[in-house]
Short mmCIF file of C-alpha atoms in Angstrom, two decimals:
data_model
loop_
_atom_site.label_atom_id
_atom_site.label_comp_id
_atom_site.label_asym_id
_atom_site.label_seq_id
_atom_site.Cartn_x
_atom_site.Cartn_y
_atom_site.Cartn_z
CA MET A 751 89.55 117.86 112.71
CA SER A 752 91.57 115.87 115.23
CA PHE A 753 89.98 114.01 118.14
CA ALA A 754 92.61 115.68 120.33
CA ALA A 755 91.80 119.22 119.14
CA PRO A 756 89.96 121.61 121.49
CA LEU A 757 87.41 122.24 118.72
CA PHE A 758 86.47 118.56 118.80
CA LEU A 759 86.68 118.01 122.55
CA TRP A 760 84.81 121.11 123.71
CA TYR A 761 82.41 121.85 120.87
CA PHE A 762 81.88 119.14 118.27
CA LEU A 763 81.62 116.09 120.54
CA PRO A 764 79.28 117.70 123.10
CA ALA A 765 77.09 118.98 120.25
CA VAL A 766 76.70 115.60 118.54
CA LEU A 767 76.13 113.82 121.86
CA LEU A 768 73.49 116.34 122.87
CA ALA A 769 71.72 116.02 119.54
CA SER A 770 71.71 112.22 119.77
CA TRP A 771 70.34 112.33 123.32
CA ILE A 772 67.49 114.78 122.82
CA LEU A 773 66.25 113.45 119.48
CA PRO A 774 64.36 110.14 119.12
CA HIS A 775 66.32 106.90 118.92
CA ARG A 776 65.46 106.49 115.25
CA ALA A 777 67.25 109.77 114.48
CA ARG A 778 70.66 108.42 115.51
CA ASN A 779 71.90 107.59 112.03
CA GLY A 780 70.68 110.89 110.65
CA VAL A 781 72.47 112.81 113.42
CA LEU A 782 75.68 110.87 112.82
CA ALA A 783 75.44 111.34 109.05
CA VAL A 784 75.00 115.12 109.23
CA PHE A 785 77.63 115.70 111.90
CA SER A 786 80.08 113.32 110.20
CA LEU A 787 79.90 115.20 106.92
CA GLY A 788 80.47 118.42 108.84
CA PHE A 789 83.41 116.80 110.62
CA TYR A 790 84.99 115.87 107.29
CA ALA A 791 84.27 119.28 105.75
CA VAL A 792 86.26 121.03 108.51
CA GLY A 793 89.48 119.21 107.56
CA GLY A 794 88.75 118.03 104.03
CA LYS A 795 87.07 121.25 102.86
CA GLU A 796 86.05 120.91 99.19
CA PHE A 797 86.91 117.20 99.19
CA VAL A 798 83.63 116.60 101.00
CA LEU A 799 82.08 116.93 97.52
CA LEU A 800 84.28 114.07 96.28
CA LEU A 801 83.23 111.99 99.29
CA LEU A 802 79.54 112.72 98.61
CA ALA A 803 79.92 111.82 94.93
CA LEU A 804 81.50 108.47 95.79
CA ILE A 805 78.81 107.82 98.39
CA ALA A 806 76.13 108.44 95.76
CA VAL A 807 77.80 106.13 93.22
CA ASN A 808 78.29 103.26 95.67
CA TYR A 809 74.81 103.66 97.19
CA ALA A 810 73.25 103.40 93.74
CA ALA A 811 75.51 100.47 92.87
CA GLY A 812 74.43 98.59 95.99
CA LEU A 813 70.76 99.03 95.12
CA ALA A 814 71.41 97.93 91.53
CA ILE A 815 73.33 94.83 92.62
CA GLY A 816 70.50 93.90 94.97
CA ALA A 817 67.83 94.35 92.30
CA LEU A 818 69.47 92.80 89.25
CA PRO A 819 69.50 89.11 88.33
CA ILE A 820 72.61 87.25 89.49
CA ARG A 821 74.11 87.01 85.99
CA ARG A 822 74.03 90.80 85.55
CA ARG A 823 75.39 91.79 88.96
CA LYS A 824 79.02 91.15 88.14
CA ALA A 825 79.20 93.94 85.57
CA VAL A 826 77.91 96.46 88.13
CA VAL A 827 80.28 95.41 90.89
CA VAL A 828 83.28 95.35 88.54
CA ALA A 829 82.47 98.82 87.18
CA THR A 830 82.01 100.21 90.71
CA VAL A 831 85.23 98.68 92.02
CA VAL A 832 87.13 100.03 89.01
CA ALA A 833 85.64 103.49 89.56
CA ASP A 834 86.52 103.51 93.28
CA LEU A 835 90.07 102.36 92.63
CA ALA A 836 90.47 104.83 89.76
CA VAL A 837 89.59 107.74 92.05
CA LEU A 838 92.06 106.46 94.66
CA ALA A 839 94.74 105.99 91.98
CA VAL A 840 94.36 109.50 90.59
CA TRP A 841 94.29 111.39 93.87
CA LYS A 842 96.84 109.33 95.76
CA TYR A 843 99.22 107.85 93.19
CA ALA A 844 99.24 110.16 90.16
CA GLY A 845 102.06 112.24 91.62
CA PHE A 846 104.13 109.16 92.52
CA ALA A 847 103.63 107.58 89.08
CA SER A 848 104.38 110.79 87.18
CA THR A 849 107.56 111.32 89.22
CA ALA A 850 108.70 107.77 88.41
CA VAL A 851 107.99 108.31 84.69
CA HIS A 852 109.86 111.63 84.84
CA SER A 853 112.94 109.95 86.38
CA ILE A 854 112.89 107.13 83.81
CA ALA A 855 112.53 109.60 80.92
CA GLN A 856 115.46 111.65 82.17
CA GLY A 857 117.56 108.52 82.67
CA LEU A 858 116.89 107.46 79.07
CA GLY A 859 117.63 110.93 77.74
CA LEU A 860 114.05 111.51 76.58
CA GLY A 861 113.73 114.91 78.22
CA ASP A 862 111.40 116.14 80.91
CA THR A 863 107.86 114.93 81.43
CA ARG A 864 105.15 116.60 83.44
CA ILE A 865 104.95 115.84 87.17
CA VAL A 866 101.42 115.82 88.55
CA SER A 867 100.85 117.35 91.97
CA LEU A 868 97.47 116.83 93.63
CA ALA A 869 96.36 117.48 97.20
CA LEU A 870 95.53 114.23 99.00
CA PRO A 871 91.94 114.01 100.31
CA ILE A 872 92.02 113.13 104.01
CA GLY A 873 91.13 109.49 104.69
CA ILE A 874 90.69 108.54 101.03
CA SER A 875 92.32 105.13 101.55
CA PHE A 876 89.92 104.36 104.40
CA PHE A 877 86.62 105.41 102.85
CA THR A 878 87.60 103.77 99.54
CA PHE A 879 88.04 100.46 101.37
CA HIS A 880 84.64 100.93 103.05
CA HIS A 881 83.01 101.46 99.67
CA LEU A 882 84.71 98.38 98.24
CA SER A 883 83.66 96.28 101.22
CA TYR A 884 80.06 97.42 100.79
CA VAL A 885 79.63 96.59 97.10
CA VAL A 886 81.52 93.29 97.39
CA ASP A 887 79.58 92.14 100.46
CA VAL A 888 76.28 92.99 98.75
CA TYR A 889 77.43 91.20 95.58
CA ARG A 890 78.42 88.12 97.58
CA GLY A 891 75.04 88.11 99.31
CA VAL A 892 76.62 88.44 102.75
CA ARG A 893 74.32 91.37 103.59
CA LEU A 894 71.45 93.14 101.87
CA PRO A 895 72.01 96.62 100.41
CA MET A 896 71.06 99.63 102.51
CA ARG A 897 67.83 101.27 101.41
CA ASN A 898 68.04 104.32 103.67
CA PRO A 899 70.59 106.79 102.23
CA LEU A 900 71.26 108.35 105.65
CA THR A 901 72.16 104.94 107.06
CA PHE A 902 74.58 104.40 104.18
CA VAL A 903 76.15 107.82 104.73
CA THR A 904 76.56 106.87 108.40
CA TYR A 905 78.42 103.68 107.48
CA ILE A 906 80.81 105.40 105.07
CA ALA A 907 81.27 108.79 106.75
CA MET A 908 80.82 107.94 110.45
CA PHE A 909 83.30 110.36 112.05
CA PRO A 910 84.86 107.96 114.60
CA GLN A 911 86.37 105.86 111.78
CA LEU A 912 86.17 108.10 108.72
CA VAL A 913 89.74 109.35 108.36
CA ALA A 914 91.93 106.76 110.10
CA GLY A 915 89.92 103.64 110.77
CA PRO A 916 89.47 101.05 112.10
CA ILE A 917 88.45 99.73 108.69
CA VAL A 918 84.92 98.41 109.22
CA ARG A 919 83.79 95.76 106.78
CA TYR A 920 80.14 96.19 105.84
CA HIS A 921 79.01 92.85 107.21
CA GLU A 922 80.52 93.71 110.61
CA ILE A 923 78.26 96.69 111.22
CA ALA A 924 75.21 96.39 108.94
CA ASP A 925 72.97 94.92 111.64
CA GLN A 926 74.19 97.42 114.26
CA LEU A 927 73.27 100.37 112.03
CA ARG A 928 69.71 99.09 111.82
CA ASP A 929 69.43 98.77 115.61
CA SER A 930 69.22 102.23 117.20
CA ARG A 931 67.03 101.48 120.24
CA ARG A 932 69.67 101.37 122.96
CA ASP A 933 70.27 102.93 126.38
CA ARG A 934 72.15 106.00 125.19
CA PHE A 935 73.50 107.09 128.57
CA ALA A 936 74.71 103.56 129.34
CA ASP A 937 76.46 103.51 125.95
CA PHE A 938 78.18 106.80 126.80
CA ALA A 939 79.29 105.46 130.20
CA GLU A 940 80.76 102.39 128.52
CA GLY A 941 82.52 104.23 125.72
CA PHE A 942 84.00 107.25 127.49
CA PRO A 943 86.74 105.39 129.46
CA ARG A 944 88.01 103.79 126.24
CA PHE A 945 88.02 107.20 124.55
CA ALA A 946 89.84 108.76 127.51
CA TRP A 947 92.46 106.02 127.50
CA GLY A 948 93.16 106.62 123.81
CA LEU A 949 93.38 110.38 124.33
CA PHE A 950 96.00 109.87 127.04
CA LYS A 951 98.07 107.55 124.83
CA LYS A 952 97.98 110.07 121.99
CA VAL A 953 98.64 113.44 123.62
CA VAL A 954 100.78 112.38 126.60
CA ILE A 955 102.89 109.54 125.15
CA ALA A 956 102.89 109.69 121.34
CA ASP A 957 103.12 113.47 121.07
CA SER A 958 105.97 113.56 123.62
CA LEU A 959 107.98 111.11 121.52
CA ALA A 960 107.25 112.85 118.20
CA PRO A 961 109.83 115.69 118.51
CA LEU A 962 112.52 113.18 119.45
CA ALA A 963 111.80 111.04 116.40
CA ASP A 964 111.61 114.09 114.12
CA ALA A 965 114.97 115.45 115.33
CA ALA A 966 116.74 112.10 114.96
CA PHE A 967 115.40 111.44 111.44
CA ALA A 968 116.37 114.99 110.44
CA ALA A 969 120.04 114.40 111.36
CA GLU A 970 122.20 114.52 108.22
CA ASP A 971 124.81 112.04 109.47
CA PRO A 972 123.25 110.17 112.42
CA SER A 973 125.45 108.38 114.93
CA THR A 974 124.53 104.93 116.16
CA ALA A 975 123.07 106.41 119.34
CA THR A 976 121.05 109.03 117.45
CA ALA A 977 119.71 106.46 114.99
CA TRP A 978 118.60 104.06 117.73
CA ILE A 979 116.99 106.82 119.76
CA GLY A 980 115.09 108.00 116.69
CA ALA A 981 114.01 104.51 115.66
CA LEU A 982 112.77 103.59 119.14
CA ALA A 983 111.06 106.96 119.55
CA TYR A 984 109.22 106.47 116.26
CA ALA A 985 108.30 102.89 117.15
CA GLY A 986 106.68 104.24 120.30
CA GLN A 987 105.14 107.24 118.56
CA ILE A 988 103.41 105.30 115.79
CA TYR A 989 102.14 102.60 118.17
CA PHE A 990 100.72 104.92 120.82
CA ASP A 991 99.47 107.37 118.19
CA PHE A 992 97.63 104.85 116.04
CA SER A 993 96.45 102.55 118.83
CA GLY A 994 95.40 105.66 120.77
CA TYR A 995 93.35 106.84 117.79
CA SER A 996 91.80 103.39 117.48
CA ASP A 997 90.89 103.37 121.19
CA MET A 998 89.29 106.79 120.80
CA ALA A 999 87.38 105.69 117.68
CA ILE A 1000 86.12 102.50 119.37
CA GLY A 1001 85.11 104.49 122.46
CA LEU A 1002 83.26 107.05 120.33
CA GLY A 1003 81.47 104.29 118.46
CA MET A 1004 80.36 102.75 121.77
CA MET A 1005 78.98 106.13 122.89
CA PHE A 1006 76.57 105.92 119.94
CA GLY A 1007 75.73 102.24 120.38
CA LEU A 1008 78.11 100.92 117.69
CA ARG A 1009 80.85 98.37 118.30
CA LEU A 1010 83.76 99.00 115.93
CA PRO A 1011 86.28 96.18 115.41
CA GLU A 1012 89.44 95.99 117.48
CA ASN A 1013 92.60 97.14 115.75
CA PHE A 1014 95.51 96.26 118.07
CA ALA A 1015 96.41 93.32 120.30
CA ARG A 1016 99.80 94.03 121.88
CA PRO A 1017 101.78 93.93 118.57
CA TYR A 1018 105.22 94.44 120.15
CA SER A 1019 104.68 91.21 122.10
CA ALA A 1020 104.62 89.23 118.83
CA ILE A 1021 107.00 86.28 118.52
CA SER A 1022 107.16 86.43 114.72
CA VAL A 1023 106.36 88.87 111.95
CA THR A 1024 103.41 86.65 111.09
CA ASP A 1025 102.21 87.09 114.67
CA PHE A 1026 102.88 90.83 114.46
CA TRP A 1027 100.44 91.15 111.55
CA ARG A 1028 97.79 89.31 113.55
CA ARG A 1029 98.16 92.04 116.18
CA TRP A 1030 99.00 95.25 114.26
CA HIS A 1031 96.28 97.16 112.35
CA GLN A 1032 94.09 94.08 112.54
CA SER A 1033 91.21 95.64 110.59
CA LEU A 1034 93.51 96.23 107.59
CA SER A 1035 94.85 92.67 107.75
CA ARG A 1036 91.30 91.29 107.84
CA TRP A 1037 90.28 93.50 104.91
CA PHE A 1038 93.18 92.35 102.74
CA ARG A 1039 92.52 88.73 103.71
CA ASP A 1040 88.82 88.86 102.73
CA TYR A 1041 89.00 91.05 99.63
CA LEU A 1042 92.45 90.39 98.13
CA TYR A 1043 94.36 87.40 99.55
CA VAL A 1044 91.49 84.88 99.49
CA PRO A 1045 90.16 86.00 96.06
CA LEU A 1046 93.70 85.58 94.67
CA GLY A 1047 93.61 81.99 95.90
CA GLY A 1048 95.03 82.38 99.41
CA ASN A 1049 97.13 79.38 100.36
CA ARG A 1050 95.34 77.13 97.89
CA GLY A 1051 97.07 76.03 94.73
CA GLY A 1052 100.53 75.19 95.99
CA THR A 1053 103.55 76.86 97.53
CA PHE A 1054 104.45 79.13 94.63
CA ARG A 1055 100.98 80.64 94.39
CA THR A 1056 100.81 81.15 98.14
CA TYR A 1057 104.11 83.07 98.11
CA ARG A 1058 102.97 85.03 95.06
CA ASN A 1059 99.74 86.00 96.80
CA LEU A 1060 101.57 87.06 99.96
CA SER A 1061 103.97 89.14 97.87
CA ILE A 1062 101.11 90.91 96.10
CA VAL A 1063 99.25 91.60 99.35
CA PHE A 1064 102.25 93.15 101.07
CA LEU A 1065 103.32 95.22 98.09
CA VAL A 1066 99.77 96.58 97.99
CA THR A 1067 99.88 97.05 101.77
CA GLY A 1068 102.97 99.20 101.39
CA LEU A 1069 101.42 101.26 98.59
CA TRP A 1070 98.16 101.63 100.53
CA HIS A 1071 100.11 103.38 103.30
CA GLY A 1072 101.74 105.88 101.02
CA ALA A 1073 102.79 106.77 97.48
CA ALA A 1074 106.57 106.54 97.94
CA TRP A 1075 109.30 103.98 97.37
CA THR A 1076 109.95 103.84 101.12
CA PHE A 1077 106.47 102.37 101.65
CA VAL A 1078 106.88 99.94 98.76
CA VAL A 1079 110.16 98.65 100.21
CA TRP A 1080 108.63 98.52 103.71
CA GLY A 1081 105.79 96.35 102.38
CA ALA A 1082 108.22 94.14 100.46
CA PHE A 1083 110.40 93.80 103.58
CA HIS A 1084 107.48 92.48 105.61
CA GLY A 1085 106.31 90.28 102.76
CA VAL A 1086 109.74 88.63 102.44
CA LEU A 1087 109.89 88.03 106.21
CA LEU A 1088 106.44 86.38 106.17
CA ILE A 1089 107.44 84.13 103.28
CA ILE A 1090 110.64 83.10 105.12
CA GLU A 1091 108.64 82.33 108.25
CA ARG A 1092 106.12 80.32 106.28
CA ALA A 1093 108.86 78.38 104.50
CA THR A 1094 110.72 77.58 107.73
CA GLY A 1095 107.67 77.03 109.92
CA LEU A 1096 108.64 79.84 112.29
CA GLY A 1097 105.33 81.57 111.74
CA ARG A 1098 103.50 78.61 113.30
CA SER A 1099 105.94 77.72 116.08
CA ASP A 1100 105.83 79.07 119.64
CA ARG A 1101 109.23 77.70 120.74
CA TRP A 1102 111.85 80.06 122.17
CA ALA A 1103 109.21 82.74 122.61
CA GLY A 1104 111.41 85.15 124.61
CA PRO A 1105 114.34 85.49 122.19
CA ARG A 1106 112.01 85.46 119.21
CA ARG A 1107 109.95 88.29 120.69
CA ALA A 1108 113.10 90.43 120.95
CA ILE A 1109 114.20 89.55 117.39
CA THR A 1110 110.74 90.30 116.00
CA PHE A 1111 110.70 93.67 117.71
CA LEU A 1112 114.10 94.55 116.21
CA LEU A 1113 112.92 93.56 112.73
CA VAL A 1114 109.77 95.65 113.14
CA VAL A 1115 111.86 98.64 114.29
CA PHE A 1116 114.12 98.29 111.24
CA GLY A 1117 110.94 98.32 109.15
CA TRP A 1118 109.74 101.50 110.87
CA VAL A 1119 112.90 103.24 109.72
CA LEU A 1120 111.87 102.56 106.11
CA PHE A 1121 108.34 103.67 106.92
CA ARG A 1122 109.36 106.97 108.54
CA ALA A 1123 112.34 108.06 106.42
CA GLU A 1124 111.85 110.75 103.80
CA SER A 1125 113.68 108.71 101.16
CA LEU A 1126 115.44 105.39 100.64
CA PRO A 1127 118.93 106.98 100.93
CA ALA A 1128 117.90 108.56 104.24
CA ALA A 1129 116.59 105.21 105.46
CA GLY A 1130 119.85 103.59 104.39
CA LYS A 1131 121.86 106.06 106.48
CA MET A 1132 119.73 105.39 109.56
CA LEU A 1133 119.88 101.61 109.18
CA GLN A 1134 123.63 101.66 108.54
CA ALA A 1135 124.18 103.70 111.70
CA MET A 1136 121.99 101.31 113.72
CA ILE A 1137 123.76 98.18 112.48
CA MET A 1138 127.34 99.48 112.46
CA PRO A 1139 128.36 100.76 115.92
CA TRP A 1140 131.49 102.54 114.66
CA HIS A 1141 129.25 105.43 113.62
CA GLY A 1142 129.73 106.65 117.18
CA TRP A 1143 127.69 106.99 120.33
CA SER A 1144 127.53 110.75 120.59
CA VAL A 1145 123.97 112.07 120.43
CA ALA A 1146 123.16 114.80 117.90
CA PRO A 1147 122.74 118.19 119.67
CA ASP A 1148 119.13 118.64 118.51
CA VAL A 1149 118.27 115.19 119.88
CA ALA A 1150 120.23 115.62 123.12
CA MET A 1151 118.38 118.85 123.82
CA LEU A 1152 115.08 116.94 123.74
CA LEU A 1153 116.24 114.00 125.89
CA SER A 1154 114.50 115.04 129.08
CA GLY A 1155 113.91 112.61 131.91
CA HIS A 1156 110.27 112.38 130.83
CA ARG A 1157 111.18 111.29 127.30
CA VAL A 1158 113.84 108.85 128.51
CA ALA A 1159 111.15 107.25 130.68
CA LEU A 1160 108.88 106.99 127.64
CA LEU A 1161 111.63 105.27 125.63
CA VAL A 1162 111.96 102.78 128.46
CA LEU A 1163 108.17 102.33 128.29
CA VAL A 1164 108.46 101.50 124.58
CA LEU A 1165 110.95 98.75 125.38
CA ALA A 1166 108.79 97.58 128.28
CA THR A 1167 105.86 96.95 125.95
CA VAL A 1168 107.88 94.07 124.49
CA LEU A 1169 107.89 92.40 127.92
CA LEU A 1170 104.18 92.74 128.69
CA PRO A 1171 101.92 89.67 128.47
CA ALA A 1172 100.82 89.11 124.90
CA THR A 1173 97.24 88.42 125.99
CA TRP A 1174 96.76 91.63 128.01
CA VAL A 1175 95.10 94.17 125.73
CA THR A 1176 94.29 97.19 127.88
CA GLY A 1177 91.44 98.58 125.78
CA ARG A 1178 89.65 95.24 125.75
CA VAL A 1179 90.15 94.90 129.51
CA ILE A 1180 88.54 98.33 130.02
CA ASP A 1181 85.58 97.22 127.90
CA GLY A 1182 85.25 93.93 129.80
CA LEU A 1183 86.07 91.83 126.74
CA GLU A 1184 89.02 90.04 128.35
CA GLU A 1185 88.73 87.41 131.08
CA THR A 1186 90.35 89.46 133.83
CA PRO A 1187 89.43 90.04 137.46
CA ARG A 1188 86.74 92.64 138.05
CA TRP A 1189 89.17 94.73 140.10
CA ALA A 1190 91.54 94.96 137.13
CA ARG A 1191 88.83 96.31 134.85
CA ARG A 1192 87.61 98.78 137.46
CA SER A 1193 91.15 99.93 138.20
CA LEU A 1194 91.93 100.57 134.53
CA LYS A 1195 88.63 102.38 134.02
CA ALA A 1196 89.36 104.55 137.04
CA ALA A 1197 92.89 105.25 135.77
CA ALA A 1198 91.55 106.28 132.36
CA LEU A 1199 89.04 108.64 133.95
CA VAL A 1200 91.63 110.12 136.32
CA LEU A 1201 94.18 110.65 133.53
CA SER A 1202 91.66 112.14 131.07
CA PRO A 1203 91.62 115.68 132.60
CA TYR A 1204 95.41 115.86 132.33
CA ALA A 1205 95.28 114.64 128.72
CA ALA A 1206 92.58 117.20 127.97
CA MET A 1207 94.71 119.99 129.46
CA VAL A 1208 97.66 118.91 127.31
CA ALA A 1209 95.38 118.99 124.27
CA VAL A 1210 94.08 122.45 125.15
CA ALA A 1211 97.65 123.69 125.52
CA GLY A 1212 98.05 123.01 121.81
CA THR A 1213 101.02 120.64 122.15
CA PHE A 1214 99.41 117.79 120.18
CA SER A 1215 100.31 116.87 116.59
CA PRO A 1216 98.02 115.42 113.88
CA PHE A 1217 97.41 111.69 113.99
CA LEU A 1218 100.00 109.94 111.83
CA TYR A 1219 97.47 107.88 109.88
CA PHE A 1220 95.60 110.99 108.73
CA GLN A 1221 98.13 111.17 105.87
CA PHE A 1222 97.08 107.78 104.52
#
């Protein structure tokens, strides 16, 4: 179920809000748990049983880790982590691995091997990372295990963040889940403008750019103009789609008295790729830092080990996003850029900020081509057309047909995001988390509320597309 779907906007959300308002404060987690499982069942169907099984395993593991002597805890946490990762590996990567084995076998003349094809459970990468965060945080003693099973279900399955984040580490929200005595109507008043702002970004901006990106990437022999239009359209689509979803998730969490972590901080204003990853999908970066990069040794142990650890993290980052070689190469591309910046000191310098911001944006856009393309050869065609201008400046007919004045204005908006102040994060301004004048916050809140009816009408018209990160 999409946050931008009429079913969610007109039926599900009012129902869960009404239930949380009329029932006692202490029932909040139970209401969220029940409605969240229903939310997942609508889109995930039978995979809700897989989610429930994993919830049961990790809940029991948390209690066992909390009860056992320190010397015996490690075996439990290792077994649970292996089990969680094994489920993720089977459902998400079995097809990719079997296809690779099939290609190798054919290349060596060994005949055909079986290719596995499994449906991907919605949000499996996200709820797997929540489970891992829980058992590791309990093992480390950062937080105590949850005794109430409904509270644990709320943490794992909470519908605002269940299928596309933000990724909420257990220690970030454990205390909030135990505190349900809040002013519920004040929470709603605080959260709704942030939700409305995200809805507008998704259905009005991202979904308008989506057909343009799709048409350009579908071109068999793209010209330079077609390739650049497609790349810029996708850069705008993925940013406004994913940041819009994150704004909606954070706003929904606030409506129920829960503060989810921020996920974006003006990423296209970054002056280096290192800076970009401090601003893009921040909750994922923090998760990999705490549970992979630092346990591997981080930047301790010398230059070689630091570069090795960065390489591992970004290869895993690419694979986490999708089981395809395009994602692996995209992750490797970013990993190589970060290593170069670390070796040259560019990742720590703020000199020549203007030119470096433009260069960083171009590098990120090149990366998005790898991310979006159906295959590496298709990505190669797009990148070649972008870099070599003799591919021509005529626009493919299918793309030209979609280049309305509205979409041209949105492409200009994508470029304009590079010029905006790096410290101005609109969602945080709406929530009063940035040091900005009161009039600025009130103006943005008013704008979000005024724009929300139009965004809702667009959603009702059925012109929205699924959130991009649902596939991960």
